[in-house]
Amino acid sequence: MFSGSIPALVTPIRDGRIDEATFRGFVDWQIENGSSALVPCGTTGESATMSIEEHDRVVAICVEQAAGRVPVIAGCGSNQTTVAASHMDRAKAAGADAALVVLPYYNRPNQDGIEAHFRHLAAHNDLPIIIYNVPGRTVTDITVETMAKLAALPTIVGVKDASGKAERVTAQRLACGPDFCQLSGNDDMALGFMAMGGKGCISVTANVAPRLCADFQAACAEGRWGDALALQDRLFPLHAALFSDASPGPTKYALTKVRPGFPEELRLPMTWPSEASRKAVDAALAHAGLL
């Protein structure tokens, strides 16, 4: 259902408000440069700092601007099950193609709680769900066994895996079946992830280098591993630099370099990246041939 390079879109903010005009232009640029789907209101989009109204508005703008050219996977996660369900309702009404739902954070539910959360969402709404497993942010982790139970539900179609455990790709394919869509959540691990059977990457780096990330994913899908390795080497410093300070600060800084006039604002508690981080981004952009 989903494959290739899928940016987890940053949200441009100007004078404290969502900059809708810049966001629309950003969506067009991503599609024109080969991104195969779009994720508004993920972590990189600063969804945790948005009001519910802003969150749903950003999803609606993305769907409207994409205009069916690529699928839109709306960020719908919350640690409150009813809030996640409400986001899914509004995403479906806006015309989104799927929901990206992170594991409940802070509450730290056990496996039964994780399963119950996703079963409730799947029963509540027929929008396809991609589970987002990112233990580094949520503390919780979903086991392969629980993933297999959820994959048996008709609307739970895949996972964005940012567990950092490469072996999960094979384990989950064997447990969930070959049609379960596995997307990498780590740019720096995407080459190995794809070689082990992944279908694509929900990417931070694609915000800044959409064409290179799309070319990398195409090379992997076509089995051109030499080309993929060359692109991995070209992009790897950028993968690292974009996490050299709290995300998405370095990514927004990089966008001011590759898209002049892109707004610099982040919402508290996020702040502008350090000088060392900015220098790392500059060097990585040069290495990638983007400056």
Steps between C-alpha positions, in 0.01 A plus 500: 500500500782742587861500386797716412612828655234646728595823679376562853428861416617792709234763568601854403410752771511876454412753769373221719253364247501223244632650177245345265636652179853374567367159597306470175811588300699250704249222420528580128881498516502162670275344239690658212823351638379143521357450848255213474273591793484769769467493879365819657487541878764249598763570764708692245195716433498616864159343552555494875499881503181540293146554615254236384356752255842579354585130473186419305542810282854403397378154398217652298736744323737217410218288355359795306837602358609146413174471306532126453847516345647297787343339809481691826569310822368723776668504837222404742682375808424584860553334836127550555313244290192718453711792373674273248158378387384860459806586289424197282140616452615841383777358282254271326254786452780708345579222253822355644600159371625356830582585860843480661439413865784502750502265797352667810779700661552596865225263621728203425227239443588132501450283191134445584449876520680562171290236330177637648589855388543398137205261501278784620625731226455234233146428619416869516607597147577316175789732406813289441741521794879497497636429847790726600745323728761742639611381845756780526214749531213296644698269733251227408587239238271263313607139482497303179229277649272797573572646157391171340169506689432853381612429144219245481249787518400610149569872547839473672717494192857576605758639736739791511781329686740724687593235754860499380487119492578392145402140568141612555451532123540127443327400822199717422482384139490137615245577772277747315530378142667646189214742431545680832661831399823565690639853476825607661478780754878554503667657196845379601383137515281504190749320273514192722127524566423491129743214435315295762161552336387852586280696263613857565584763757301763687784743490628815668779551247250502212379838626834644390613264223181358346649413161804321644284306745257404222790386281640298790169325556459430128847344489414274794166396350666416170783304661767749388689460824819664375307814411317485832829472690643801317193705591516374857856626526400832349209546741637344817660816646168678449310218675728553799508880492122532503505337843804686633259707710135465598288420194365671297729796571786388273254405226336842503844658493594285199181604322594866532810409299336295224175701486589864567228682689380188681399621850740430785243479779456208735255480787613471856634287650689451172772756432739594219788251464841573646787645299670160496185341362464766232861448392439125478194561282693739274777245452251221434308706245826573319598131510163408346543761227205702622691824560 
